[in-house]
CSV table of C-alpha atoms in Angstrom, one decimal:
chain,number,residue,atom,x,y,z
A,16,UNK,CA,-15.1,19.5,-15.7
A,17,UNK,CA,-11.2,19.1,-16.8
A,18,UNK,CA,-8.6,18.6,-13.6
A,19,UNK,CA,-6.6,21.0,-12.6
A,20,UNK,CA,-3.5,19.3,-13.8
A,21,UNK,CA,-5.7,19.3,-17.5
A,22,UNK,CA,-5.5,23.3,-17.0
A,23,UNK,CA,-2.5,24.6,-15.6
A,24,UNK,CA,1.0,23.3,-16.2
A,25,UNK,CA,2.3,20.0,-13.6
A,26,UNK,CA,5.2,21.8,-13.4
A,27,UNK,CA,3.4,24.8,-11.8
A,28,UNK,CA,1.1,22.4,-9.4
A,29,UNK,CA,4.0,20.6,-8.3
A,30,UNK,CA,5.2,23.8,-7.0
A,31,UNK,CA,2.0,25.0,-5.4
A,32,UNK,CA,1.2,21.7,-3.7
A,33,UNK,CA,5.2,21.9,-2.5
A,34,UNK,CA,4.4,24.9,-1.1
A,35,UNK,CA,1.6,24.8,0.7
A,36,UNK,CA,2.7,21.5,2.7
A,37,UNK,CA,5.6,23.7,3.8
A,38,UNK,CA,3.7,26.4,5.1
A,39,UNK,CA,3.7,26.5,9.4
A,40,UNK,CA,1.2,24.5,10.8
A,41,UNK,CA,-0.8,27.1,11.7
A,42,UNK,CA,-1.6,28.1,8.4
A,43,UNK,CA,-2.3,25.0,7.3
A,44,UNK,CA,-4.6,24.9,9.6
A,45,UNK,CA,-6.1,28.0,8.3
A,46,UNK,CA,-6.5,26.2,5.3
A,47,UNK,CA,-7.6,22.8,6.2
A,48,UNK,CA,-10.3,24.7,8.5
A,49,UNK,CA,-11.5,23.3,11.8
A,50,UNK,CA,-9.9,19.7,13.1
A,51,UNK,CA,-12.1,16.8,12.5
A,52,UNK,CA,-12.6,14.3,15.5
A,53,UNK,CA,-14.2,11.0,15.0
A,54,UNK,CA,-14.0,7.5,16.9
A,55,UNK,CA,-11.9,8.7,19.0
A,56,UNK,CA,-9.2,9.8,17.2
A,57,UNK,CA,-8.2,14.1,16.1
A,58,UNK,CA,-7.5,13.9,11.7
A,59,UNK,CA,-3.5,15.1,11.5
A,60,UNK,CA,-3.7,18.9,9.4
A,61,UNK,CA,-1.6,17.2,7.1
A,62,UNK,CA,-3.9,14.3,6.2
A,63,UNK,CA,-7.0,17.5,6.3
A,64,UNK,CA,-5.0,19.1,4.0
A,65,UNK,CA,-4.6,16.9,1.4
A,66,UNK,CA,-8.4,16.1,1.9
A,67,UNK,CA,-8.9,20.0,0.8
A,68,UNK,CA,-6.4,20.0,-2.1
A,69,UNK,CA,-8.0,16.7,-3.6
A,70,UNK,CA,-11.3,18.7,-3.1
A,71,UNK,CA,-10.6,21.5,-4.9
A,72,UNK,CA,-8.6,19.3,-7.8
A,73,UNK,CA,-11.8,17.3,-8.1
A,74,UNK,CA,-10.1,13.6,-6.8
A,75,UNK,CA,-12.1,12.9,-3.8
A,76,UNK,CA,-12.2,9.2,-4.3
A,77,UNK,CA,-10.7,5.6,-5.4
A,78,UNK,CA,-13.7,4.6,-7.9
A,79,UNK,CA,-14.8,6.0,-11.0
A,80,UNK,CA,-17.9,5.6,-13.2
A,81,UNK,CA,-15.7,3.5,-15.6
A,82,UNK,CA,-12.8,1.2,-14.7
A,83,UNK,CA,-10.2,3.4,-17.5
A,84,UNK,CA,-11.4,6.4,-15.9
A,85,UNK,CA,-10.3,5.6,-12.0
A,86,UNK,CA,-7.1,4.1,-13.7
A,87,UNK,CA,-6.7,7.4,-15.8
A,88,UNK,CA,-7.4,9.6,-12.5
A,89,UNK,CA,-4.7,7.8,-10.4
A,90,UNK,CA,-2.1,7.9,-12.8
A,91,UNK,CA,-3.1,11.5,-12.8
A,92,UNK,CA,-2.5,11.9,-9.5
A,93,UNK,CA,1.5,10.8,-9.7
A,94,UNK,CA,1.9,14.4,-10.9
A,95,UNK,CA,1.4,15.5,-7.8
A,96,UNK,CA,4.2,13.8,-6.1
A,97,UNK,CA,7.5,13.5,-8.3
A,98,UNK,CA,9.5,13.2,-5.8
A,99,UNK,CA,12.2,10.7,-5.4
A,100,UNK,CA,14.8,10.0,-2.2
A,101,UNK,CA,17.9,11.7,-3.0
A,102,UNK,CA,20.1,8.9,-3.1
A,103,UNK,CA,19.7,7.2,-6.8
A,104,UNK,CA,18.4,4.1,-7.6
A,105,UNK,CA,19.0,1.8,-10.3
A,106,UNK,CA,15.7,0.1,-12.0
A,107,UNK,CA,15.2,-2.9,-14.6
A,108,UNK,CA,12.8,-5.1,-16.3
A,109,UNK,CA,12.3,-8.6,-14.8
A,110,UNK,CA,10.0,-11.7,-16.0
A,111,UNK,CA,9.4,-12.7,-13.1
A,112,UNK,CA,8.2,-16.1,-13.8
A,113,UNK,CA,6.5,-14.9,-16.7
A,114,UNK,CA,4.9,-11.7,-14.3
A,115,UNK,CA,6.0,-8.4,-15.2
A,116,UNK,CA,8.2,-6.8,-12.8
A,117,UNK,CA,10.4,-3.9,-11.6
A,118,UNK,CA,13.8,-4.7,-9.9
A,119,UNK,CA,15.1,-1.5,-7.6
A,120,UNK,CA,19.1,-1.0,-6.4
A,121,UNK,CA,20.0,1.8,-4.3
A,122,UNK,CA,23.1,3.1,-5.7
A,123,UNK,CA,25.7,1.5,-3.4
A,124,UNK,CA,23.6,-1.1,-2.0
A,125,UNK,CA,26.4,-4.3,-1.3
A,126,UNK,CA,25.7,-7.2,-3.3
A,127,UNK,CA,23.9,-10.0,-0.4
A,128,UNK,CA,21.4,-7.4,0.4
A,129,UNK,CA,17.7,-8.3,1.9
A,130,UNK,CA,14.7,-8.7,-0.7
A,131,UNK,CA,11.2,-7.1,-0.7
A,132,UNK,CA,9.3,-8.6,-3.2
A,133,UNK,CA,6.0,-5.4,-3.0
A,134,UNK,CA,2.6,-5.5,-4.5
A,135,UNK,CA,1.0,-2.1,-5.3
A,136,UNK,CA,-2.5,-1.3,-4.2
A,137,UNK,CA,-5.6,0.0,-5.8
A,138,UNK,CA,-8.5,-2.2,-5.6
A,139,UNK,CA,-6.8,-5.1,-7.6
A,140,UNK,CA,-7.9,-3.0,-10.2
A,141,UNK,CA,-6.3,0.1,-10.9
A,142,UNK,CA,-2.9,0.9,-10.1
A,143,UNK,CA,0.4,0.2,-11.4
A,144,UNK,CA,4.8,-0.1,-10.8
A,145,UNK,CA,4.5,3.2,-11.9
A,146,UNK,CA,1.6,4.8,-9.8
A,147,UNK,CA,3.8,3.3,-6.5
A,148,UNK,CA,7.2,3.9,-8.1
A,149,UNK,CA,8.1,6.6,-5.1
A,150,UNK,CA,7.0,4.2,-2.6
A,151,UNK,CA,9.6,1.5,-4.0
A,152,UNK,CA,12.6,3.9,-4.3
A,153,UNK,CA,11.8,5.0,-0.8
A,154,UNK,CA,11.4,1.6,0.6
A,155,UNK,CA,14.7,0.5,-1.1
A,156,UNK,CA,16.7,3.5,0.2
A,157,UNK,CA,15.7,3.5,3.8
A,158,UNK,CA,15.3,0.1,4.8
A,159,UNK,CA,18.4,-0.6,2.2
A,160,UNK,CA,17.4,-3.6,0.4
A,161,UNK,CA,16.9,-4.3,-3.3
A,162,UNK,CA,12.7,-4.0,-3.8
A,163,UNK,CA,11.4,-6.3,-7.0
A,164,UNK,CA,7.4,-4.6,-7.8
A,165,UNK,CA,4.9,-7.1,-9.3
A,166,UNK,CA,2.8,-6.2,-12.3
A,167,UNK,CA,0.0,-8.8,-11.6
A,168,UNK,CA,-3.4,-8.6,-13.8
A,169,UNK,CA,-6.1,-6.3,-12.8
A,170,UNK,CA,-9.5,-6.9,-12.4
A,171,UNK,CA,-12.0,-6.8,-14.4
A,172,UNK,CA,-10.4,-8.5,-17.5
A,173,UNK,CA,-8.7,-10.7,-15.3
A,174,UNK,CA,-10.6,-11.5,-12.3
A,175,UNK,CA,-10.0,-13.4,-9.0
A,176,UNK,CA,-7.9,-15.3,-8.4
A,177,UNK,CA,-5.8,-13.8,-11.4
A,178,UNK,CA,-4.1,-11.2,-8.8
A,179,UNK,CA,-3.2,-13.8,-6.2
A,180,UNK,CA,-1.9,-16.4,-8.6
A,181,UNK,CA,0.5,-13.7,-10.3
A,182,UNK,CA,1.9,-12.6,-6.7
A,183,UNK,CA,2.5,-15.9,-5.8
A,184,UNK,CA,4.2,-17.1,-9.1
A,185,UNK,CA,6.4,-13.8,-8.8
A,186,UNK,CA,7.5,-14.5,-5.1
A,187,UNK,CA,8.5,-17.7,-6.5
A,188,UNK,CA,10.7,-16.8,-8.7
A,189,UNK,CA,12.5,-13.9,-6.3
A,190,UNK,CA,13.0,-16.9,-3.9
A,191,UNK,CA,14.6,-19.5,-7.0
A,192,UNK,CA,16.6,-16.1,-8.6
A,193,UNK,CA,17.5,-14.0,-5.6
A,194,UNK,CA,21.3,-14.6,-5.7
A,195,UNK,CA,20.8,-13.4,-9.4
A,196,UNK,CA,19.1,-10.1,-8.3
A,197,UNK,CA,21.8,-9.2,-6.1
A,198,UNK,CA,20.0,-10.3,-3.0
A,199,UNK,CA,20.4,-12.7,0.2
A,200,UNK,CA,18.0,-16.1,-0.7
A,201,UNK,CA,17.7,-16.1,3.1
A,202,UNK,CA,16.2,-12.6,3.7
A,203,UNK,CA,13.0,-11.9,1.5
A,204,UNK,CA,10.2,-10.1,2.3
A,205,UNK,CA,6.6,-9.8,1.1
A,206,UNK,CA,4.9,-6.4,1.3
A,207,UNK,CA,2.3,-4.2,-0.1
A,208,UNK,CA,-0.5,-1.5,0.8
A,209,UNK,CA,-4.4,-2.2,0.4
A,210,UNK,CA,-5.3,-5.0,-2.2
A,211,UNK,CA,-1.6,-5.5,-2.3
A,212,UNK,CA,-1.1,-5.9,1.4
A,213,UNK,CA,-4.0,-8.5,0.5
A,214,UNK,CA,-1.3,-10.2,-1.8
A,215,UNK,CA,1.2,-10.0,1.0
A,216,UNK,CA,-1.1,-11.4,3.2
A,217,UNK,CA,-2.2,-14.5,0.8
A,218,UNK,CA,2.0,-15.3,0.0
A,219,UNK,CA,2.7,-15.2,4.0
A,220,UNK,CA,0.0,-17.6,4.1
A,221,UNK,CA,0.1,-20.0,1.0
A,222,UNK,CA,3.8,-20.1,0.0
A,223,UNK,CA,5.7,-23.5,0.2
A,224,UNK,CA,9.0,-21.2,1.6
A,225,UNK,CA,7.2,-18.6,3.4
A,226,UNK,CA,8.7,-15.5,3.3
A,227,UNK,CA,11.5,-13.7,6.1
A,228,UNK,CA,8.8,-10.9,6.7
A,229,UNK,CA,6.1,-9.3,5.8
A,230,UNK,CA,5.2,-5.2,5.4
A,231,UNK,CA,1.9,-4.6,5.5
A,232,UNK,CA,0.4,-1.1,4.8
A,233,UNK,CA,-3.9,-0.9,5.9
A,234,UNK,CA,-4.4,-4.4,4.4
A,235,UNK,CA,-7.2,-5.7,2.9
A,236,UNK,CA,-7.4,-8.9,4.6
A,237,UNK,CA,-11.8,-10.3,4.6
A,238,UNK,CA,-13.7,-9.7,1.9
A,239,UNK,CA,-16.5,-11.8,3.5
A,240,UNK,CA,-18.3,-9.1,6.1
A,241,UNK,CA,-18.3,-5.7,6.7
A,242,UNK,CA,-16.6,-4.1,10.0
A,243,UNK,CA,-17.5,-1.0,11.8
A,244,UNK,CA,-14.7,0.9,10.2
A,245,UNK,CA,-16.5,0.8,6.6
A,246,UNK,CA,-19.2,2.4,8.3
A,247,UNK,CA,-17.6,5.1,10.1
A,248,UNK,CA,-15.0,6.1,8.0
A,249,UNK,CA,-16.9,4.7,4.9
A,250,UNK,CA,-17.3,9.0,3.6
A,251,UNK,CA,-15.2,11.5,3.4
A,252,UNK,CA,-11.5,10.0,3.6
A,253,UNK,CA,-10.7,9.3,0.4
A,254,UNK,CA,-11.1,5.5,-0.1
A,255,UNK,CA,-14.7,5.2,0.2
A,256,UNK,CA,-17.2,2.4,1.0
A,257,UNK,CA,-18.5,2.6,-2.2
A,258,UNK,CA,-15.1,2.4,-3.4
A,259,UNK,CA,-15.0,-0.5,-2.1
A,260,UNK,CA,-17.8,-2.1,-3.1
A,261,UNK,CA,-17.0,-1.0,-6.7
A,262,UNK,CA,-13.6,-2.8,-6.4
A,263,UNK,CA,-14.8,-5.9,-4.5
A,264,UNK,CA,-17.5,-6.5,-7.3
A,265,UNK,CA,-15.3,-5.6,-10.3
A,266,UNK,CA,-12.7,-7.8,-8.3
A,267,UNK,CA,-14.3,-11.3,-6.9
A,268,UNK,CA,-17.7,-12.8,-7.4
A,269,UNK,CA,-19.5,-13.1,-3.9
A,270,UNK,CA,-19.5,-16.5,-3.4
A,271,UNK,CA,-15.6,-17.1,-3.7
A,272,UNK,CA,-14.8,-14.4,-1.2
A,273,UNK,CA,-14.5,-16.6,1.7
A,274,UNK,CA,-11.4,-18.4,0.1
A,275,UNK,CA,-8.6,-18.0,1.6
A,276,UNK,CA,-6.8,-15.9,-2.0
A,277,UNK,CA,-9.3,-13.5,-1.2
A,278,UNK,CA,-9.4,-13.2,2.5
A,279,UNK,CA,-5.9,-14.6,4.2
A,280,UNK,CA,-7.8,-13.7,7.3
A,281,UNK,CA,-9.9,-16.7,7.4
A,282,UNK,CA,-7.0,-19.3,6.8
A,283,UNK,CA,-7.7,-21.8,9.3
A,284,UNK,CA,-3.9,-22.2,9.9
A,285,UNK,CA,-1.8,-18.7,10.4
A,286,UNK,CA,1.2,-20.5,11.8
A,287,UNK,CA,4.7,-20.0,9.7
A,288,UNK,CA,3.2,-16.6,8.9
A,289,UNK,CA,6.7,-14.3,8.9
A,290,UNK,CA,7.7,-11.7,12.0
A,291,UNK,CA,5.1,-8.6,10.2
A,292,UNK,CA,4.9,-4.6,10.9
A,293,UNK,CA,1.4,-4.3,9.6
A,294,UNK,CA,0.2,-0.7,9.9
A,295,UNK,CA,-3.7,0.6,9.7
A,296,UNK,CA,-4.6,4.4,9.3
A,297,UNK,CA,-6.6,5.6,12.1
A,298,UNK,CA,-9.6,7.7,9.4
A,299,UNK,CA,-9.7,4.3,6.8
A,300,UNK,CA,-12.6,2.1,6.4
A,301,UNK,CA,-9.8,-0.7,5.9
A,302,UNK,CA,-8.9,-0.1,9.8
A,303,UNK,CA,-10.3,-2.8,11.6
A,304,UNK,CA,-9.6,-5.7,9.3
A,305,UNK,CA,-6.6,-4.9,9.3
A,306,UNK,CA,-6.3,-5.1,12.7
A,307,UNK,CA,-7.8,-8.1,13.0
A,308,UNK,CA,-5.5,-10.0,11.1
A,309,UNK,CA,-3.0,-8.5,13.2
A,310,UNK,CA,-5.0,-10.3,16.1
A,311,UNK,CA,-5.3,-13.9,14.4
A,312,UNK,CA,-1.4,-13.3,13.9
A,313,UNK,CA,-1.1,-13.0,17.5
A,314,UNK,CA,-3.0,-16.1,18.7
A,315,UNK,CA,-0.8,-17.8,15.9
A,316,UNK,CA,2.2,-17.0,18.2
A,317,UNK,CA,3.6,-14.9,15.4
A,318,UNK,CA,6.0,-11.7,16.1
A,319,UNK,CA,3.5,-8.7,14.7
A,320,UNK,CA,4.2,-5.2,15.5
A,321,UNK,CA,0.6,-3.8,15.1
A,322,UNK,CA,1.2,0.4,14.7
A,323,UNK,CA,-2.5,2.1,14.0
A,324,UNK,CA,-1.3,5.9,12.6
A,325,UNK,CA,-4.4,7.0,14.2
A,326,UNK,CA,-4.7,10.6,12.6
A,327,UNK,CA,-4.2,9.6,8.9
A,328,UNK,CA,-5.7,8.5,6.2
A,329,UNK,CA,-5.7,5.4,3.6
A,330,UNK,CA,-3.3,5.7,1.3
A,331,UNK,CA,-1.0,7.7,3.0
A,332,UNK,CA,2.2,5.8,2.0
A,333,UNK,CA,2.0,7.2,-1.5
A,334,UNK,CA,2.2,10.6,-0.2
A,335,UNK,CA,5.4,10.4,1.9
A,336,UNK,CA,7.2,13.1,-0.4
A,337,UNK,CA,4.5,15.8,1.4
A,338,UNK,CA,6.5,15.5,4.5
A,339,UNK,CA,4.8,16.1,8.2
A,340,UNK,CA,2.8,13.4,9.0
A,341,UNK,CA,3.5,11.1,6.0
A,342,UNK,CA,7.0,11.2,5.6
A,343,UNK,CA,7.2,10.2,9.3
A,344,UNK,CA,4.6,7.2,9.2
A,345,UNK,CA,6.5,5.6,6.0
A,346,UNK,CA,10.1,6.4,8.5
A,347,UNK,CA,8.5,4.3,10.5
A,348,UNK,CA,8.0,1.6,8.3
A,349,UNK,CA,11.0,1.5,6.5
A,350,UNK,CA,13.1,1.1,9.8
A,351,UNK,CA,10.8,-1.8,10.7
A,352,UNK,CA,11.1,-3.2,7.4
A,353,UNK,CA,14.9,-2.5,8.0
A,354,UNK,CA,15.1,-4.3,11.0
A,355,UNK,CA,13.2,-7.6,10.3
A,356,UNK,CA,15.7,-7.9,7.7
A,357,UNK,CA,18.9,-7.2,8.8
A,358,UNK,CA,18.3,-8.5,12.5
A,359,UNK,CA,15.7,-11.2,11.6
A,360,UNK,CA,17.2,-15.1,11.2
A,361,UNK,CA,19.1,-15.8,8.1
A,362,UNK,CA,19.7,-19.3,7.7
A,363,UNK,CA,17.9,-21.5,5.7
A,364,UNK,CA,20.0,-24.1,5.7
């Protein structure tokens, strides 16, 4: 059955979906139908919402029956959210070490700005610089730093450690060519959401000149066991358990998934891991691994602000141009990103 973005005009979508995110909360409700409570925790009408609109568009989940087709149907998706901050930014190509990449400049932004070197999620398979393109410009305007986005391989046709490899090569080269990007050498940050919060993760933990700190949005962080969140969230909220066993097996053969490119979690070692916001999504099957990393962090003695959105869903900073609930999770994250930065130490002298 064709999309609904395959029938009726993007323009014309763009508008509805606009418009029904502005409606009073009441009548989203209306729409969205009764509130869902699970573990705990009351499913913002926001995050319901969108649950409803993907429903009816016929994009419940991350995984497809072919690899091109779950790339095909999150590029597709992008048409839903066009947005873009206000304030302009400037973009351009950069080899990043011989890694494709996307260099972002808030219009304005002084020259000796911090550095977010960001890798996009989606499985380590699908996804792009162009499917998390809003994310970047809205990083780069509200934390005001310059953002450089990695095009690292995808899984299958290049496998594991393929994706890990490419994000630390990249993070290498911001470090050596910072000045010549614009940016402060002494203030770079890693960051990503889902597999590449997993990148994150695996630079903060294997990089000779670890980075300043780290952003991490509902990481993926142990490929080796399942935790209770995949089982109760594992239906239902978008990224789905047998998304991620799709992506896991397309990804990373079973028996290299202890390593510590696959699952930073299990370095023995998390000490000189950078000050890190890491952020999990109270309905995600993600949730708790991400929180355990968090934890490891902790008995590591490093600074982590651990902030669980409890009422939203994985995936939710792609969808920050909806407003409510999303815009205000990815405020959030931008200030603390903002903040380690600019307040963080700077000399590496």
């Amino acid at each position: 059955m064709a999309s609904l973005v395959e029938i009726v005009p993007s323009s014309v979508v763009v508008q509805v979906l606009r418009g029904v995110f502005a409606l009073p909360e009441p009548v989203k409700r209306l729409i969205a139908g009764k509130p869902v409570r699970l573990d705990g925790h009351r499913l913002s009408v926001d995050a319901q919402l969108l649950l409803t609109m993907m429903r009816l568009e016929g994009e419940q989940r991350l995984g497809a029956d072919t690899v091109e087709e779950a790339r095909q149907g999150l590029a597709r998706s992008t048409v839903y959210l066009p947005k873009v901050p206000a304030r302009p930014v400037a973009t351009r190509k950069v080899d990043a070490g011989g890694v494709p990449a996307r260099l972002y400049t808030p219009k304005g932004l002084a020259d000796g700005s911090p550095l977010l070197v960001f890798y996009h999620g989606g499985g380590w398979v699908v996804g792009d610089i162009d499917t998390h393109d809003t994310v970047c410009r809205y990083l780069a305007v509200h934390a005001e730093v310059r953002v450089l986005t990695v095009e690292y391989r995808l899984a299958p046709e290049h496998p594991y450690p393929a994706a890990p490899d490419d994000a630390l090569t990249a993070y290498e080269y911001a470090v050596a060519h910072a000045g010549e990007m614009g940016a402060d050498p002494s203030a770079i940050a890693v960051g990503g959401d889902s597999a590449g919060g997993n990148l994150a993760a695996v630079v903060g933990v294997l990089a000779e000149r670890r980075p300043d700190f780290a952003l991490l949005f509902y990481p993926a962080t142990d490929m080796s066991v399942r935790r209770r969140s995949r089982e109760v969230f594992g239906e239902g909220f978008y990224l789905t358990d047998e998304d991620m066993v799709w992506c896991s097996d397309h990804y990373c053969r079973v028996e290299r998934r202890a390593e510590v490119k696959a699952s930073p979690l299990l370095a023995e070692d998390l000490s000189g891991f950078p000050a890190t916001y890491l952020v999990t999504a109270g309905f995600d099957p993600l949730r708790d691994e991400g929180e355990a990393f968090a934890r490891r962090l902790e008995e590591f003695a490093v600074p982590v602000a651990l902030r669980r959105q409890e009422d939203l869903i994985h995936g939710f900073a792609n969808t920050w141009s909806l407003g409510g609930r999303f815009r205000e999770a990815m405020s959030e994250a931008a200030g603390a990103l903002r903040t380690g930065l600019y307040a963080g130490p700077r000399d590496r002298s």
